[in-house]
Every structure is written in structure tokens, then in C-alpha cells.
XYZ file of C-alpha atoms in Angstrom:
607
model
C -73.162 13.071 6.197
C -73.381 17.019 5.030
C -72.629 19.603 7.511
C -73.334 23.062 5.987
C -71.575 26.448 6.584
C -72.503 30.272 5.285
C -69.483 32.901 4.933
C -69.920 36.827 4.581
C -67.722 38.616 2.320
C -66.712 41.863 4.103
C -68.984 40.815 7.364
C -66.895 37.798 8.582
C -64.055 39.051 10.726
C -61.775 37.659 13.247
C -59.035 38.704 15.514
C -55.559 38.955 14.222
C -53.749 36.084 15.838
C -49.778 35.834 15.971
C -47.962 33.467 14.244
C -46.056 32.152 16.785
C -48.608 29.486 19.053
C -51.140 29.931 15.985
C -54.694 28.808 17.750
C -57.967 30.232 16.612
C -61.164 30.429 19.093
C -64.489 30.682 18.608
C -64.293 33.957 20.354
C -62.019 35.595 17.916
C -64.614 35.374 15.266
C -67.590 37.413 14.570
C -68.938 34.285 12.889
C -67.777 31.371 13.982
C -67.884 28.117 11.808
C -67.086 24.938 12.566
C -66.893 21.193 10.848
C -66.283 17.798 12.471
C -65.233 14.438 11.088
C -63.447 11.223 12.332
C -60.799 9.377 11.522
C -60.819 7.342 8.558
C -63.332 8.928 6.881
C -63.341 8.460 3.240
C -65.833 10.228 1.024
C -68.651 10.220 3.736
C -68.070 13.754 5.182
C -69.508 16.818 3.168
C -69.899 20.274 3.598
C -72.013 22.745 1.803
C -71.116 26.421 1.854
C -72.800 29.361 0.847
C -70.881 32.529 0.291
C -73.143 36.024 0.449
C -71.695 39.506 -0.300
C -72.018 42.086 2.533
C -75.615 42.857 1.583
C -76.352 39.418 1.606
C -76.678 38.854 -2.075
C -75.118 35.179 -2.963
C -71.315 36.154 -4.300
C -71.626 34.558 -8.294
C -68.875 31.560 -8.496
C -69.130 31.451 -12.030
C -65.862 30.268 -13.446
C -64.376 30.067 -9.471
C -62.696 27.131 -8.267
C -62.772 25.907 -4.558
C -59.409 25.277 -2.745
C -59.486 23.533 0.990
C -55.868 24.466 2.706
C -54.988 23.226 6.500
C -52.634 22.523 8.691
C -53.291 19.389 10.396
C -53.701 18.243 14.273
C -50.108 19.020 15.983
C -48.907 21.644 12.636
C -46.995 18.807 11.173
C -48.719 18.314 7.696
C -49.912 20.476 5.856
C -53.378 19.889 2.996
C -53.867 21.800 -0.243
C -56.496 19.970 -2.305
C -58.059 21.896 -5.197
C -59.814 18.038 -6.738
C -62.739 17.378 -4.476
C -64.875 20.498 -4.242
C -67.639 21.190 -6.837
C -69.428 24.397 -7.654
C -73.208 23.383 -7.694
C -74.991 26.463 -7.728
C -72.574 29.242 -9.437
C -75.514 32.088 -9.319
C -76.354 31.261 -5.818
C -73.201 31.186 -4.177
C -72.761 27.899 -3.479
C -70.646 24.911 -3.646
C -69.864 21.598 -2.252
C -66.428 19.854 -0.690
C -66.325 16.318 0.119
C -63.200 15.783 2.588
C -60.254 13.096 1.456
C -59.392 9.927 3.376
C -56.214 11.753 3.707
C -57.595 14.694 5.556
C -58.802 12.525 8.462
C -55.149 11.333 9.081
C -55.184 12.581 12.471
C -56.903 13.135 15.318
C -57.408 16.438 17.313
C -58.034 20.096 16.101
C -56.430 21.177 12.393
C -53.893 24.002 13.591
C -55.910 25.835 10.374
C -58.443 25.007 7.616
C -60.161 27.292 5.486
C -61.213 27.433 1.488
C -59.716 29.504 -0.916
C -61.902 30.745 -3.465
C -59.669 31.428 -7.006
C -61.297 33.177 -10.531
C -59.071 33.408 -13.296
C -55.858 33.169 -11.496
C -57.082 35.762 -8.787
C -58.110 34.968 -4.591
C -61.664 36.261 -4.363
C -61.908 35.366 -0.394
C -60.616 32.810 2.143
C -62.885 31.422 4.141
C -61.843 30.244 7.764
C -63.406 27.950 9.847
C -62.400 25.413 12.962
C -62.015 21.567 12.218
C -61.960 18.826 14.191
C -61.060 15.076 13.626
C -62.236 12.514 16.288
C -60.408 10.072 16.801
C -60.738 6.530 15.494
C -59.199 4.072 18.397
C -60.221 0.528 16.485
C -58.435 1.698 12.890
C -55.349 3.882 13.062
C -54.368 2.741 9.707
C -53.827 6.156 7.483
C -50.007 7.059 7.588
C -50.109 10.602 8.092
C -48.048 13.266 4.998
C -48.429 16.405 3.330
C -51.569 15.783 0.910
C -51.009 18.676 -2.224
C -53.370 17.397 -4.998
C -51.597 19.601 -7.581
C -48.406 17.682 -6.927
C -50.237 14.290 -6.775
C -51.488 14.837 -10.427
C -47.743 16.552 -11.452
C -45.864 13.357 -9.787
C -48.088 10.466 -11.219
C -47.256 12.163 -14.934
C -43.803 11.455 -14.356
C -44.597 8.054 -13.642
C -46.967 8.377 -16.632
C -43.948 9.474 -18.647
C -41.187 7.202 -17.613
C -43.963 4.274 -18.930
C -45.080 6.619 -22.382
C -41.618 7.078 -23.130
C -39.890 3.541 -21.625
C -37.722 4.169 -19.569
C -36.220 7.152 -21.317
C -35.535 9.439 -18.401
C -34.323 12.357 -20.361
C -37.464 12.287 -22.457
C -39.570 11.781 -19.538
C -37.763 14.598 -17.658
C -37.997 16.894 -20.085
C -41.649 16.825 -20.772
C -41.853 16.766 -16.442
C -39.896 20.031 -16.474
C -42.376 21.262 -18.681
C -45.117 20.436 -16.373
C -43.711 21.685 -13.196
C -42.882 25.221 -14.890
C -46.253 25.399 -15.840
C -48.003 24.517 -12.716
C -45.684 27.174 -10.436
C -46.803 29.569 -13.265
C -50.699 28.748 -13.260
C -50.023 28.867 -8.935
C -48.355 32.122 -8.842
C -50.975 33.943 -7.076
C -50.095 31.791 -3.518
C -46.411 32.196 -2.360
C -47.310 29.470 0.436
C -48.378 26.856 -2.196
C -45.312 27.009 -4.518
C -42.937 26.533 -1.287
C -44.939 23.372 -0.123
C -44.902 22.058 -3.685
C -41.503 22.367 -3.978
C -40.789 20.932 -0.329
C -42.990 18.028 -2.068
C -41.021 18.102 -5.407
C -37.814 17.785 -3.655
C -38.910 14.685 -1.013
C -40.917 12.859 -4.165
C -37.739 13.090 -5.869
C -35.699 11.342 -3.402
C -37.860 8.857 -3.465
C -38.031 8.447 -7.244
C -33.972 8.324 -7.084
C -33.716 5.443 -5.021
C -35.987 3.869 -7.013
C -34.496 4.053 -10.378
C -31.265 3.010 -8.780
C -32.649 0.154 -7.365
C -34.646 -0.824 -11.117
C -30.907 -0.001 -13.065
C -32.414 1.883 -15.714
C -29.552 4.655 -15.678
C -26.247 5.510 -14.108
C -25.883 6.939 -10.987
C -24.046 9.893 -12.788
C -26.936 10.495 -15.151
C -29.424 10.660 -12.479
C -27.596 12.917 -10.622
C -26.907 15.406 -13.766
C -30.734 15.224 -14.598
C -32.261 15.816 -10.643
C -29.690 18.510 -10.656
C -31.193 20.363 -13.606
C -35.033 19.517 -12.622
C -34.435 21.534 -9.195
C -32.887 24.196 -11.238
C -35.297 24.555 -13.588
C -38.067 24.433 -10.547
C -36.025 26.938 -8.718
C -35.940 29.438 -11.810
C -39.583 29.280 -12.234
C -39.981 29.639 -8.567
C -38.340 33.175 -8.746
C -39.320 34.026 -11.633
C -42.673 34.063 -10.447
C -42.134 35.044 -6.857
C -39.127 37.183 -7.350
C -38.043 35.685 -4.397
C -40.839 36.117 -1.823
C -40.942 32.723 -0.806
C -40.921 34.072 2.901
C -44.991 34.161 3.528
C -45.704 30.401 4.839
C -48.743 31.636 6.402
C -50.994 33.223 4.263
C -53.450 34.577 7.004
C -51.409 36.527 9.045
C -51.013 38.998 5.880
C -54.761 38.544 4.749
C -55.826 42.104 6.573
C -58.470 43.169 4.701
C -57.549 41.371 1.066
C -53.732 41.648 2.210
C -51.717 43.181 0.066
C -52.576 44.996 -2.993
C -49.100 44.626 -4.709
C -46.056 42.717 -2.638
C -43.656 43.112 -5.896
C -44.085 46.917 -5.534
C -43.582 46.498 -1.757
C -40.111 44.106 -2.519
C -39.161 46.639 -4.951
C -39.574 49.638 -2.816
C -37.893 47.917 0.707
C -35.352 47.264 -1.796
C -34.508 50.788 -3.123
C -34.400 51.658 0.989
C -30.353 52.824 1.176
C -28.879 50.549 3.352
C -25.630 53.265 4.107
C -24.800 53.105 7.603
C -24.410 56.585 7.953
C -28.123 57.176 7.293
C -30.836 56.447 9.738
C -34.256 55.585 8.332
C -37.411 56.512 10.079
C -41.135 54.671 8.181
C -43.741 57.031 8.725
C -47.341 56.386 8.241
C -50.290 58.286 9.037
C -53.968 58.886 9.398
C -54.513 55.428 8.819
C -58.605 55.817 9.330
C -58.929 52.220 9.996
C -62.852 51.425 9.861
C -65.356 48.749 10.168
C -68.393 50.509 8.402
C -67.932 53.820 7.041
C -70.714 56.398 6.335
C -68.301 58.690 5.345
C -65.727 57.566 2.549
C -65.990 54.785 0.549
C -63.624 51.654 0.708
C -62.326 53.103 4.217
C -62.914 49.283 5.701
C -59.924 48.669 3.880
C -57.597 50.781 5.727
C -56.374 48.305 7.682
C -54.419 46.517 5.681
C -52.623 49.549 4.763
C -50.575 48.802 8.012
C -49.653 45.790 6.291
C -46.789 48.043 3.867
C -44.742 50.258 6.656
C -44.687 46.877 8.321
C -42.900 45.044 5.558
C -39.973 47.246 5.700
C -39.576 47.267 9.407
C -36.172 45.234 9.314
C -35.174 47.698 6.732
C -35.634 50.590 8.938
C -34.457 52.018 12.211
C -38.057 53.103 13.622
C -41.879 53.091 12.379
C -44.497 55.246 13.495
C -47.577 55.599 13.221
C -48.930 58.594 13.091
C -52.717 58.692 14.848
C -55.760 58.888 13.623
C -55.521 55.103 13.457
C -59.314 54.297 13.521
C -61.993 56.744 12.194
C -64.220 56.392 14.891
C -65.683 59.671 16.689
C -68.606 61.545 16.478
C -71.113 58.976 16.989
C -70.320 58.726 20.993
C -69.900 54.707 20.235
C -67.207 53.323 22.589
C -67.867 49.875 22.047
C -67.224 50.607 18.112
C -64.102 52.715 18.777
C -62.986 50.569 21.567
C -63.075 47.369 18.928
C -61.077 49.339 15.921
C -58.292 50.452 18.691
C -57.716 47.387 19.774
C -58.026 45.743 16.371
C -55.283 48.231 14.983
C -52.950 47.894 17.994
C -52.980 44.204 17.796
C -52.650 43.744 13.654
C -49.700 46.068 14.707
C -48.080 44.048 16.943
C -48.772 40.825 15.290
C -46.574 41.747 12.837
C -43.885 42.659 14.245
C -41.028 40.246 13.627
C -37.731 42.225 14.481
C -35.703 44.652 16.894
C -37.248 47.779 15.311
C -39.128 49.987 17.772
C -42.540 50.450 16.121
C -44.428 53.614 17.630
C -48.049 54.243 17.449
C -48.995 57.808 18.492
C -52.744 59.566 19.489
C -55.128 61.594 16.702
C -58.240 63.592 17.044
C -60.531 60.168 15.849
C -58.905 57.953 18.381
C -59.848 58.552 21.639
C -63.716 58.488 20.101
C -64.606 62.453 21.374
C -68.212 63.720 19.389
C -67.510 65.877 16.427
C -68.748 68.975 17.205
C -69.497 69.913 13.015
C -72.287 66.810 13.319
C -73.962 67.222 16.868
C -75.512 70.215 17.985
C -74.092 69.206 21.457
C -70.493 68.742 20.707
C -69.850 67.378 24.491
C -68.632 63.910 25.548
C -69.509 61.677 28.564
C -66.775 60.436 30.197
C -68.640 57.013 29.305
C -68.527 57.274 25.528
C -64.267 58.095 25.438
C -61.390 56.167 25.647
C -59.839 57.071 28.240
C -55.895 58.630 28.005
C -54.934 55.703 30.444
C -57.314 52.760 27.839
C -55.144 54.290 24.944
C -52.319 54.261 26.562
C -52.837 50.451 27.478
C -54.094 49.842 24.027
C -51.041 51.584 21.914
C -48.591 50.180 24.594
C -47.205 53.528 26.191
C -47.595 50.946 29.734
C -45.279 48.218 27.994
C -41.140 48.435 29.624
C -39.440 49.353 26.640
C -35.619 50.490 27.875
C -34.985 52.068 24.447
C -38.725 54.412 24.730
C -37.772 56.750 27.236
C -41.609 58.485 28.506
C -43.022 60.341 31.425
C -44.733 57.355 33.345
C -46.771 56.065 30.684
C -47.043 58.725 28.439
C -47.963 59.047 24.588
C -45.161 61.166 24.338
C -41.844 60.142 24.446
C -37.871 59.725 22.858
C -36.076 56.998 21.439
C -32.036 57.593 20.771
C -31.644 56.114 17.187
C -28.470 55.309 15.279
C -25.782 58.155 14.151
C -26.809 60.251 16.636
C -30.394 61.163 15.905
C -32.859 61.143 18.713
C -36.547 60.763 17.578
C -39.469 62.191 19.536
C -43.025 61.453 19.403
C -45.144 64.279 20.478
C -48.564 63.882 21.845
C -50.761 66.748 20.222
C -54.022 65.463 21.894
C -52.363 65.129 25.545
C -56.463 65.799 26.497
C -57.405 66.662 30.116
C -59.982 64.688 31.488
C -61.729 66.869 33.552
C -65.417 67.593 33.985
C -67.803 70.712 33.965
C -71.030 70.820 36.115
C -73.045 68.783 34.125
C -70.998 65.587 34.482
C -68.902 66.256 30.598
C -65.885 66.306 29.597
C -64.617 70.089 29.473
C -62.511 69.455 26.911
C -63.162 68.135 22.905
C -60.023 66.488 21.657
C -62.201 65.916 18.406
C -62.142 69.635 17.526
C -59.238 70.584 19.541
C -55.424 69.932 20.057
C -53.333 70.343 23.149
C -50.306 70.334 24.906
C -50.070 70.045 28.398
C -47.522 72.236 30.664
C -46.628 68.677 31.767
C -45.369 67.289 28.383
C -43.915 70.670 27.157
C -41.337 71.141 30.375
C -40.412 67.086 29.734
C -39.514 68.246 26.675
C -37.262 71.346 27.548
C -35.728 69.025 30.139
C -35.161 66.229 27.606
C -33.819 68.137 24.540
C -30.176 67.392 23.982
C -28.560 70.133 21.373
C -25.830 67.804 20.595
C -27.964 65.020 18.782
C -29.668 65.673 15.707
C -33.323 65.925 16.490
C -36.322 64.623 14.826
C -40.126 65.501 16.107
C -43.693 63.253 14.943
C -46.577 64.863 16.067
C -50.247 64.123 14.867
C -51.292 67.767 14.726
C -49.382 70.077 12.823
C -47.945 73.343 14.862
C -49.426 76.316 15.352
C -50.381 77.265 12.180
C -47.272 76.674 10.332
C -49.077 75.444 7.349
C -51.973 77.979 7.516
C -54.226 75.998 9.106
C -56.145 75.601 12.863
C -56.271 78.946 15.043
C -55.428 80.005 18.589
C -58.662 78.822 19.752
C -58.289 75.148 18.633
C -54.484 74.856 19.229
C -53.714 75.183 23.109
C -50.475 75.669 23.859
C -49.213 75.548 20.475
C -47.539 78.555 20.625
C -45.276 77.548 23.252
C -44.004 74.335 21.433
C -43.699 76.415 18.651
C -41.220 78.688 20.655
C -39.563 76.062 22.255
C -38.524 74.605 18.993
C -37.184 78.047 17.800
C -35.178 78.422 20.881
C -33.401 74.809 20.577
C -32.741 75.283 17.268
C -31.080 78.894 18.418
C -29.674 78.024 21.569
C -30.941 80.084 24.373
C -32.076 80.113 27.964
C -35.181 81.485 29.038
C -39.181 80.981 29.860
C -41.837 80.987 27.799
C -45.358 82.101 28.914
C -47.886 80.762 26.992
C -51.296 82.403 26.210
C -53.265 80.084 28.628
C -51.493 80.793 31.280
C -48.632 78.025 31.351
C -44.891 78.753 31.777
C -42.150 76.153 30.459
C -38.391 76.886 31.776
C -35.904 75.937 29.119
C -31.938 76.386 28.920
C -30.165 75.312 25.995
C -26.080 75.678 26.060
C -25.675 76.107 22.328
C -27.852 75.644 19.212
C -29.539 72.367 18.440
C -30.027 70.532 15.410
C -33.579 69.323 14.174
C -33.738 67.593 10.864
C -37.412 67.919 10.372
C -40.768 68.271 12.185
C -43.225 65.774 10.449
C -47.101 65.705 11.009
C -50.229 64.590 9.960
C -53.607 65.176 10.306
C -54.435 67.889 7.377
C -53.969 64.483 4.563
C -51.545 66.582 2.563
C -47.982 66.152 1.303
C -46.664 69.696 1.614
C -43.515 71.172 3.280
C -42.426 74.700 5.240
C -39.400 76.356 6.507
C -39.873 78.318 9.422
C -37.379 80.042 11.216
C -34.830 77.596 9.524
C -36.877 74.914 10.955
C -38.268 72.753 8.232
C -41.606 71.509 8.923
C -43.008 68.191 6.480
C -46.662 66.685 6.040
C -47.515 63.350 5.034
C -50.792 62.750 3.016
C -52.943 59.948 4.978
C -53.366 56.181 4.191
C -56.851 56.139 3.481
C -57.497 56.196 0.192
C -60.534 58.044 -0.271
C -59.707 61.050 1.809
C -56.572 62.604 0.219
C -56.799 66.365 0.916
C -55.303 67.107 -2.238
C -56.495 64.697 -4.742
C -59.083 63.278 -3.455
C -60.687 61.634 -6.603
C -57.437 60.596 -7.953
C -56.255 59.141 -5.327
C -59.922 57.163 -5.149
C -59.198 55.238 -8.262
C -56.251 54.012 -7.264
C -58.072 51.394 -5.028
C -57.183 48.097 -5.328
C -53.085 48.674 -6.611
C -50.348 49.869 -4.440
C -50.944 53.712 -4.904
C -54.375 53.290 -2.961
C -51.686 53.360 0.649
C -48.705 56.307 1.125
C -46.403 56.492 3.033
C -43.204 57.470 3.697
C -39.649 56.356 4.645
C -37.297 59.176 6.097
C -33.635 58.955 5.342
C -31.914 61.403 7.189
C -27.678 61.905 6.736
C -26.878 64.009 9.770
C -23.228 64.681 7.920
C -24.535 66.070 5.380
C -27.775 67.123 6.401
C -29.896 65.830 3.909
C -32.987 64.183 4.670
C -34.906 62.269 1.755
C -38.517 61.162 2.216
C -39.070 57.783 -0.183
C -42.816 57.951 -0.734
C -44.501 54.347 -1.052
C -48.032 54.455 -2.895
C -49.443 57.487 -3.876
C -47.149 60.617 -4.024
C -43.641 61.310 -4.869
C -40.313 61.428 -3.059
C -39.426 64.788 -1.217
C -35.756 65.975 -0.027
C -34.398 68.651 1.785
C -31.100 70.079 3.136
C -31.463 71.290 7.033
């Protein structure tokens, strides 16, 4: 009985799913696949699968190997057998599996199941799909248990050895050592694996104990003194493979796009992160330019797992952001396209999240999906082809109750009060009207043009607090600091850009902007801003003005560096291809030191 199933390399995509109450539907899945067997099954059930590249070209499985991983019905047993696929047709993409007695031990829905396809030590692709068992009500005669074929073949060797060399444990042991250090070296590309082999190692074990103490064939002290040194030999080459990342049990929540290009560099980074109590740490990420198709960089589809590194260090850190420009959408006037990469970013996002750390995501130019008026001849938008401010603001979770956000309803823009006294704002630089001119479009083009609204700029006069040290994110840089933008593209610029000068003096006054707005502000003594950090110009550069020291962050996509653009291309596919940064900032001292992950170097500053 063959069942057949085709997988797209770079095509295929489904929904981010959290771990906790893991269940996939077909409606997550822009292709969804599907086998079913029955219980008991031994040999009978088959599946041929084709694998095609994006263009449709069969992927070559020359020298590739075939893994089937799962988690059975109910999420108690787990499957890793690498001994009963075949590769039939290397140059065609194709290859055959033939499912295991052992993988029909229950009935119901596998919790996961998909193939891992390995060349030369490295994961080409894992291929998802949904599996069902039906169940066999005359013969329930399979005792369900973990089923790791690597294992199988490393545990019948002992028994192999304990025969080859009779009885001599020690000689047997020592040849088994051999083994096991080997095999956690040849499977050191899959975190997951090791830890369920050495779950299996450990329970085999047992088992092997009370059997030689039942058969007498050494002392109880002996055996003892050899298991001992077995598990510490196991748990040597365990971290000296893994160096200690034994943390990722499930290996699809942090396959985003390929996952990650280099977790060592990650571990070693989140652990140079000062952990000083008087410092509070900020992750800031930017200009992520998350895309499903791009016709305008190359390699920008794989922007998404870039969210994947500021992420890893969120239980390191006292805050991430991130930075808008999220998606790369806008200028086509496709809201079903930008509508899909918002909410694919926001929930990746949140999926990870797995501590107490407030994790920000803030507004761009690309995001709300306005035309680009450089490509159209008619640069305007219908209210039809946007996201709306109040879709965003569903979709980044400015309507989510968070006590420790403090915003204006459900605004972008907001504060959080952070350890040592700092209070962190996020500034919305695209706070976009959405009104209409006589031909039914929007007046405004947040594509071309940032703004701040009278609205956001008085919550901020009111809000500003000169005895905490203050921090400020904003997408859009200000008003020219850097050189950039103009009058006619920055509205209202000029009266943050005042505003911040007077905190950081201490004054009382109004300032009347050149559009017309007015923003009351009364401060009672000078206020204290450690830095003003943007985005949006994919640069690392910094700027004091007016003892005000203003910071940009180059963006995570990798092929649109404004500064080194073609460098920073050819770092695709190793950690430098992401950057971003974590802020340290010592309010005693007034130091703030930006630790630059990826591409780029470290930065530091007194205030």
C-alpha cells in the first residue's frame, strides 16, 4: 500500500504554531500533506516523496539520507528512525519510506511527523506532514516506547560485545563508550536527537543493570563504577558537541526559514550579555524586511528567521524591540500579501516568547502596505489596499492589557518603566492619518512620508518624567539629525525634535510647529536621555546633538545594508548575515554600550 507525497523547498510554508498545545491543521499549511496507516502495520505502508526546488526542478539527493521523526498519538513517545527509507531516484528527487511495526503503536493523530533530509552531516529541509493511525480494535498487541533506530543498532553492540568479549564488561564497555562518543559526534547537527538518545541510553541502561545482577557476572560495586563512567563519558561528548544547548526539544518551533544560521555564536554572544544589576539591557532589532517573494533583494525570504536571534536572548535582557519595517511589503497595493507577512511576523514573534520580558514591536514605512510613490506614477492608496492603524495595532498587539506598557488607548506609541530607573519609550514615526481627499484616497502616504501627530507629541510632554533616565525607539530617524529626509517628508518632526531639547534642558513652554500644531510642555528641571535609537536609513552611525546623542542600527536583512551592501551579501548563510544590537545602559555612570550581534561592531558612548 504506497501513498505518495510532493514537498517544495522554499514554497511549502505553514503557520508558526506555539509550543505549548502543539496541533497542526490543514489550514496552517500552504500545502497540506497527509499519510494514514493502522495499527499493526508492519512493512505494508509506504510512502513515496518527491522533493522539487522552488522552480520546481527535483532537489538532487545524491549522497542524502532520509530521517522520519514524530511524536506519537497523545505526545508520549517519541520516533527517530534513519533505517527504513531508501533514496531511489537521487537525480529526480525522490525517495521511498516504508513505516515500522513500531510506528503504528498507537492509535489517533501523531502530535508531529515529518522527514529530515541530512547530506554530509548538514539538514537540507524538513518536511512536515499530518499522520494518522487507525485504530486496530481485534489486535492491540504492540507495547507502545520511544523507537530511536540509532540507539537500537548502538544498544544491540553492547549486547554484541558482552558475547565477543565473554562476559568481560570492562572490555565490552570500553569499546561501547567508543561507540556512543562517536554516534553523538556523527548526530551533532540535531540537539533534539542527542537528548532523546541519551534519555534512551540512560533507561536501556537500567535495564541492562538489573540484568547483569540478576546473571552474577560482576559485583554490584563494579557495575556501579563502570555505569558511572559510561554516563560521564556520554555526558562529555554531549557538551562537547552541544556546548550545552540541550534546551531545543522541538526542533520546529526554531525552523523559521532554515532556523538558525549559527546557535554557538548566538550562546556565545547571550553569554558575553553583562549580567550587573546596575545595568539595564534593551535588544534592539530593526528593519527586519521579512518577505515571502522578493523582486527586490535577493535572499530577503529569509528575513524571518532573523527574529529568531534577539529572541534567544530575551531572558537575558530587560526589553526587545523591534524596530518596524517588519515585512517589506508596499508598493504593489497587495493587502492580502502584506496582510499575510504582518501577521506571520507578529505571530513567529509571539510564539517565541518564553519569559517575563516585554517584547515591543513598533510601525515602519513598509508595514502598513502604502504604494511607493518612486514606482507608481500614482503614488495614492485606497483605503482598501492598507492596513489599517487599528489592523496593525491588533496585529502588533498595541490592543493586548499589558499593565507594564503604559499607551494612549491602543496606541503604537507608548512607555514601559524598566529597571534602575530607566523608562523606555517607543515612538510611533508613522502615527498616519487616515483621512480621505475627493477622490475616495488616502490623503496621506506613510510610504514616502513620516509623521507625528499633535495627539502623540502632547502624550509625550505629559508623560516625560525628568527624574528617570530616558530612552526613545523610533522607526524614523528625527528631523534630519543624520542628514537625511526634509521638511516636506518629516511632519512634525521639528517639534519632537524641540521637545527633546527642552527635556533634556529643563524648561516650560509651547512649541508651534510648522503645520500648524502646538504641544504645551513644562519640565521642572533637566532630564536625562541616554540615547535616541532609530532605524530606517540601514546604517550603523551615531550623532550628538545638542548633547543629545542620537544612534542608528543597520537593518536585519541581509542584502540591503546601506553601507556595505555587497559585503554584508556574502555573509548569507553564517551569523553575520542578521545585526543587531543589545543596549547596556549604566545610568551611574552614564555609559551606554551597544553589543552588536552579526554584522557590525560594538559602539559605546558616555551621555
Amino acid at each position: 500500500m504506497s501513498m505518495y507525497l510532493k514537498f517544495r523547498i522554499g514554497k511549502d510554508k505553514r503557520k508558526l504554531v506555539p509550543i505549548s498545545g502543539f496541533e497542526l491543521n490543514d489550514a496552517d499549511s500552504n500545502n497540506p500533506q497527509w499519510i494514514q496507516g493502522r495499527q499493526n502495520e508492519d512493512g505494508g505502508r509506504q510512502v513515496f516523496v518527491d522533493l522539487e526546488d522552488e522552480d520546481g526542478s527535483p532537489v538532487n539527493l545524491t549522497g542524502a539520507n532520509a530521517i522520519f521523526k514524530g511524536v506519537l498519538p497523545g505526545g508520549e513517545y517519541k520516533i527517530w528512525d534513519h533505517k527504513h527509507s531508501t533514496i531511489i531516484d537521487a537525480q529526480a528527487g525522490r525517495f521511498r519510506y516504508t513505516f515500522p511495526k513500531r510506528a503504528m503503536a498507537i492509535a489517533g493523530s501523531y502530535k508531529q511527523a515529518f522527514f529530515e533530509i541530512f547530506r554530509e552531516g548538514t539538514r537540507l529541509a524538513t518536511l512536515e506532514f499530518n499522520f494518522e493511525v487507525l485504530a486496530d480494535l481485534v489486535e492491540e498487541n504492540i507495547i507502545p516506547s520511544d523507537y530511536i533506530t540509532p540507539f537500537e543498532d548502538l544498544y544491540g553492540k553492547l549486547k554484541e560485545y558482552l558475547v565477543k568479549f565473554n562476559g568481560d564488561f570492562d572490555a565490552a564497555m570500553a569499546q561501547w563508550k567508543k561507540d556512543v562518543a562517536d554516534l553523538i559526534t556523527e548526530l551533532n547537527a540535531d540537539v533534539s536527537g542527542i537528548n532523546l538518545t541519551i534519555t534512551e541510553i540512560k533507561t536501556q541502561l537500567s535495564a541492562l543493570e538489573d540484568k547483569i545482577k540478576a546473571d552474577g557476572l560482576l559485583t554490584q560495586a563494579d557495575l556501579d563504577v563502570a555505569l558511572a563512567d559510561v554516563l560521564k563519558s556520554v555526558n562529555e561528548a554531549v557538551e562537547a558537541v552541544t556546548g550545552g544547548l540541550t534546551y531545543l526539544s522541538d526542533d520546529m518551533m526554531t525552523d523559521v526559514n532554515g532556523g538558525y544560521t549559527d546557535l554557538q555564536k548566538l550562546k556565545e554572544f547571550k553569554n558575553s550579555i553583562d549580567t550587573d544589576s546596575g545595568l539595564t539591557r534593551i535588544a534592539f532589532a530593526t528593519d527586519t524586511h521579512h518577505e515571502i517573494e522578493s523582486n527586490w533583494r535577493p535572499h530577503m525570504t529569509s528575513s524571518l528567521r532573523h527574529v529568531l536571534n534577539p529572541m534567544y536572548v530575551q531572558d537575558a535582557v530587560d526589553a526587545v524591540i523591534f524596530n518596524g519595517d517588519n515585512i517589506n511589503n508596499g508598493g504593489g497595493g497587495d493587502k492580502a500579501v502584506a496582510n499575510y507577512l504582518v501577521r506571520d511576523f507578529s505571530t513567529t514573534v509571539r510564539s517565541l516568547v518564553n519569559s517575563d520580558t516585554p517584547v515591543l514591536i513598533n510601525k515602519g514605512n513598509h508595514d502598513n502596505n502604502y504604494k511607493d510613490a518612486t514606482v507608481y506614477d500614482d503614488w495614492r492608496s485606497l483605503p482598501s489596499q492598507v492596513l489599517t492603524n487599528a489592523e496593525l495595532a491588533h496585529y502588533y498587539g498595541y490592543d493586548v492589557k499589558d499593565d507594564r506598557i503604559i499607551r494612549d488607548g491602543n496606541s503604537a506609541y507608548c512607555y514601559l518603566d524598566l529597571p534602575n530607573n530607566v523608562r523606555m519609550y517607543m515612538l510611533d514615526s508613522y502615527d498616519t492619518p487616515e483621512t480621505l481627499d475627493s477622490d475616495g484616497y488616502l490623503d496621506f502616504n506613510a510610504r514616502q512620508n513620516s509623521i507625528y501627530s499633535q495627539k502623540q507629541l502632547q502624550w509625550l510632554a505629559n508623560t516625560l518624567d525628568p527624574d528617570k533616565t530616558t530612552v526613545f525607539f523610533a522607526h524614523n530617524p528625527v528631523e534630519q539629525v543624520f542628514g537625511t529626509g526634509n521638511e516636506y517628508n518629516e511632519w512634525n518632526h521639528d517639534v519632537l525634535h524641540q521637545l527633546l531639547n527642552a527635556f533634556a534642558s529643563g524648561s516650560s513652554g509651547t512649541i508651534n510647529g510648522a503645520t500648524g500644531i502646538t504641544v504645551k510642555y513644562a519640565f521642572e528641571h533637566a532630564g536625562t536621555i541616554a540615547g535616541v535609537f532609530t532605524g530606517h536609513l540601514h546604517k550603523s552611525s551615531m550623532v550628538v546633538d545638542n548633547d543629545i546623542n542620537y544612534v542608528q542600527t543597520t537593518c536585519q536583512a541581509v542584502y540591503a545594508d546601506g553601507d556595505h551592501q555587497e559585503e554584508r551579501a556574502n555573509k548569507f548563510g553564517t551569523y553575520q548575515e542578521d545585526a543587531f544590537d543589545v543596549i547596556e545602559i549604566d545610568p551611574v555612570k552614564k555609559h551606554v554600550k551597544l553589543k552588536r550581534y552579526g554584522y557590525g561592531e560594538d559602539r559605546e558612548y558616555d551621555y
